[in-house]
Amino acid sequence: MSIPPRDRAATDRAPVRPRHPAPSFARSVWLVATREIMARLRSKAFLVSTGILLLISIGSVVAGSIASQNQTLPKVAVVGTAAQIVEQTQSFRMVEADDVAEAEALVRAETVSAAVVPGTATDAPLGVRVIALDSPPVGVLAALSITPTVSLLEPSTQQSGGLVYLVSLGFGLVFFMSAITFGSTIAQSVVEEKQTRVVEILMTTIPVRALLGGKVVGNSIMAFGQIVAIGLLVAIGMATTGQIGLLGTVGPSIVWFAVFFAFGFIMLAALFAATASMVSRQEDVGSATSPVLFLVMIPYFLVIFFNDNPTVLAIMSYIPFSAPVGMPMRIFLGGIAWWEPLLSLMVLLASTAVVILLGSRIYSNSLLRMGARVTFRQALRG
Amino acid sequence: MLEIRAINKRYGTRQVLTDVSFGVASGRLTGFVGANGAGKTTTMRIILGVLSADSGTVSQDGVPLTSDDRRRFGYMPEERGLYPKMKVGEHLVYLARLHGLSPASARRNTIELLDRLALGERAGDLVQSLSLGNQQRAQIAAALVHDPEFLVLDEPFSGLDPIAVEVVMSVLSGYAAQGAPVLFSSHQLDIVERLCDDVVIIADGEIRANGPREQLREQHSRPRFELCTDADTEWIRAVPGISVLDLSGGVAVFEAETDAASQTVLRQALDRAPVTSFSQQRPSLATIFTEVVQ
């Protein structure tokens, strides 16, 4: 038996091939995560949307401070010696009138909300008399009255309604935006790997769980980085525009929000990756991941509509999907025990672990199934 | 030596592989031949551990393969693909690093390999900007960039232009010459015939033929001979045990019932006139393939 000549001499004989030890699991995860991060940083769409988000958050802080500085004091007309008394309150802008008749005219013309004129000793123990149009001007009276000292036995920590609404909108919106943005990014990158078939090479190179882990870690770092950047910008913005007081009230809940967000996002990321792995085309990503989108949208709407309903908020703060919004909101509103955020965090951690286990099972069972959408049963059974 | 032993695989109710067993010897090129849907890709995926078999083993020198062993494989899947928006060079470095290479050796291997595949100037281009043929070369580079100890390539020649075919053939031969087992599937039987030391033929999920190429050709040879001589060969018709298939002048093609009968023809021919050639006709791989898959 002869083997026909084949030109083996012509092919280059490399020296004995070196053996490369397989990278550790953590190393593999990190390599995948780095690639994900680089891919995001090179994407113009990502850079533009991050820029817009940062601009919006800094803009809202600045707008808030401008609005609070321009709050106009009520105008009152003053006559003669009454001016001194009104000036002491520092609560009004004064319009000097020459006499009582002119002051009355100003009140009638509604250029001022009231007039303060010197009173005679008999009708005015305070030395001034207040003239108003049709009803006693409560604000003006309160500013000019002497009130006794009040001691509250159980001071309410209730925040004012407008601020509560703004903070709930802030938490809800930031969570919603980041989860949607990075969630769909993960989903797309999973399907990209499946659609371009590069996934089969990756699967023979590193464990599938390292691939999933790297995607989740990489995108979570980006999402978390974005949240931290927004948080810092808002804090710096508040500090420089003289809203330190507000920062003190909102600060702790922002820190808790960041912690909850980090773990909550990992859970969502695993879900996005798992559901996306069940389809093979970018066109199908939307429908495949829509159940997860609902999980993200529900807490967003709940916190906006029910930010004044303690029961709903209490339930929300323990359900893993809404805890990242619900718990910081309750911390902001105050009146919760110290262990409540910790317990909720435990629940979140446990469910994140379960979701990652299930998610990686779905993910590894679906990756090589091209074509028709994989059913949940197939994906879980393998 | 890579050994595939008694692999069975079933998708739902469909049995796709039945008792598939064959070996891939170190330092030899093994061609894996079969029609579409015969089970080539499934077998290769099982060898690589991307799919799990229902039963059977894949072992190296008698030891079952672990996932760490499989990292030292170079694999080119049938479904081609790389990240379209990564640069070719970066992509190869990334894959090499996933296999555990240091950044420096990953870069060195990438540059060497791209030069060898005549893609050196494209290292900075995005994968999606390459022509199909060049993407195919990049894909081959992706299978080789981590100094694999085994090569498993699913249809490495499909979609390549003739020059690229030559380049890839020499790269694969080079790997085998260094002592690596190389298994590749192909539809192009002429390439397999030229290149392979061993051939495995699969049909309907069963191995139909398996062994060194020349041995297979011998096994499937019929007792058919060709004799070329200077004189007329009409006399062969009279030799017992011989049936003549074709006679034209000094060339005769005949079948012999026994070895002795064919030797008698040769002896008599030598007595009559000088013999320029006497040979048993060997079937081509294509002929063997059609024969065994039926």
XYZ file of C-alpha atoms in Angstrom, chain A residues 1-4 6 8 11-15 17-23 27-28 31-32 35-36 42 192-193 196-198 200-207 211 215 368 370, chain B residues 27 29 45 48 50 68 71-72 75 77 79-84 86 90 94-95 97-101 116 139 146-149 170 173-175 178 180 195 197 213-215:
84
model
C 0.000 0.000 0.000
C 1.530 3.231 -1.042
C 0.519 6.713 -0.086
C 0.777 9.042 -3.056
C 1.960 14.837 -0.822
C 4.617 17.824 3.213
C 4.445 23.071 4.595
C 6.080 24.924 7.415
C 7.014 22.895 10.431
C 6.428 25.031 13.442
C 8.226 24.098 16.643
C 3.128 23.684 20.004
C 3.098 25.236 23.451
C 0.364 24.130 25.831
C -1.736 26.998 27.072
C -3.476 26.343 30.370
C -7.207 26.995 30.181
C -8.168 30.316 31.777
C -10.924 34.989 33.897
C -13.235 33.778 31.100
C -12.709 38.476 29.126
C -16.283 38.247 27.872
C -15.504 42.617 25.196
C -19.106 43.562 25.978
C -17.656 51.885 20.640
C -26.353 38.606 17.517
C -24.088 35.781 18.648
C -24.007 35.255 13.328
C -23.270 31.722 14.578
C -20.177 32.869 16.424
C -20.734 27.765 18.451
C -17.056 28.753 18.503
C -17.521 30.480 21.850
C -19.266 27.422 23.281
C -16.361 25.175 22.375
C -13.940 27.647 23.926
C -15.413 28.550 27.291
C -18.189 27.132 29.480
C -20.351 33.334 28.463
C -22.497 39.250 29.321
C -27.681 25.801 19.354
C -31.615 27.651 15.298
C -0.387 12.978 12.450
C -5.583 13.735 7.933
C -20.513 18.725 17.647
C -16.393 19.019 20.546
C -21.216 21.232 22.208
C -10.377 21.298 29.391
C -10.256 23.703 24.754
C -7.161 22.508 22.968
C -12.970 23.882 15.690
C -18.276 24.925 12.764
C -22.341 27.475 10.520
C -19.770 30.161 9.904
C -19.714 33.357 11.845
C -17.675 35.900 13.712
C -18.700 39.164 15.358
C -19.391 41.391 12.326
C -15.103 43.488 15.510
C -8.878 41.961 17.600
C -10.012 37.725 21.751
C -10.580 34.084 20.799
C -7.235 34.811 24.966
C -10.444 32.904 25.722
C -8.367 29.784 25.083
C -5.904 30.923 27.729
C -3.145 32.549 25.689
C 0.078 32.800 6.402
C -12.835 31.727 10.104
C -4.700 29.134 19.819
C -2.177 26.498 18.688
C -4.744 23.681 18.863
C -3.587 20.113 19.402
C -1.108 23.223 3.011
C -1.147 19.174 6.041
C 1.279 21.228 8.087
C -0.748 20.585 11.203
C 3.405 18.204 13.320
C -1.877 16.652 15.324
C -5.478 15.179 0.863
C -4.733 9.571 4.720
C -7.808 5.523 1.906
C -5.756 3.003 -0.051
C -7.102 0.129 1.983
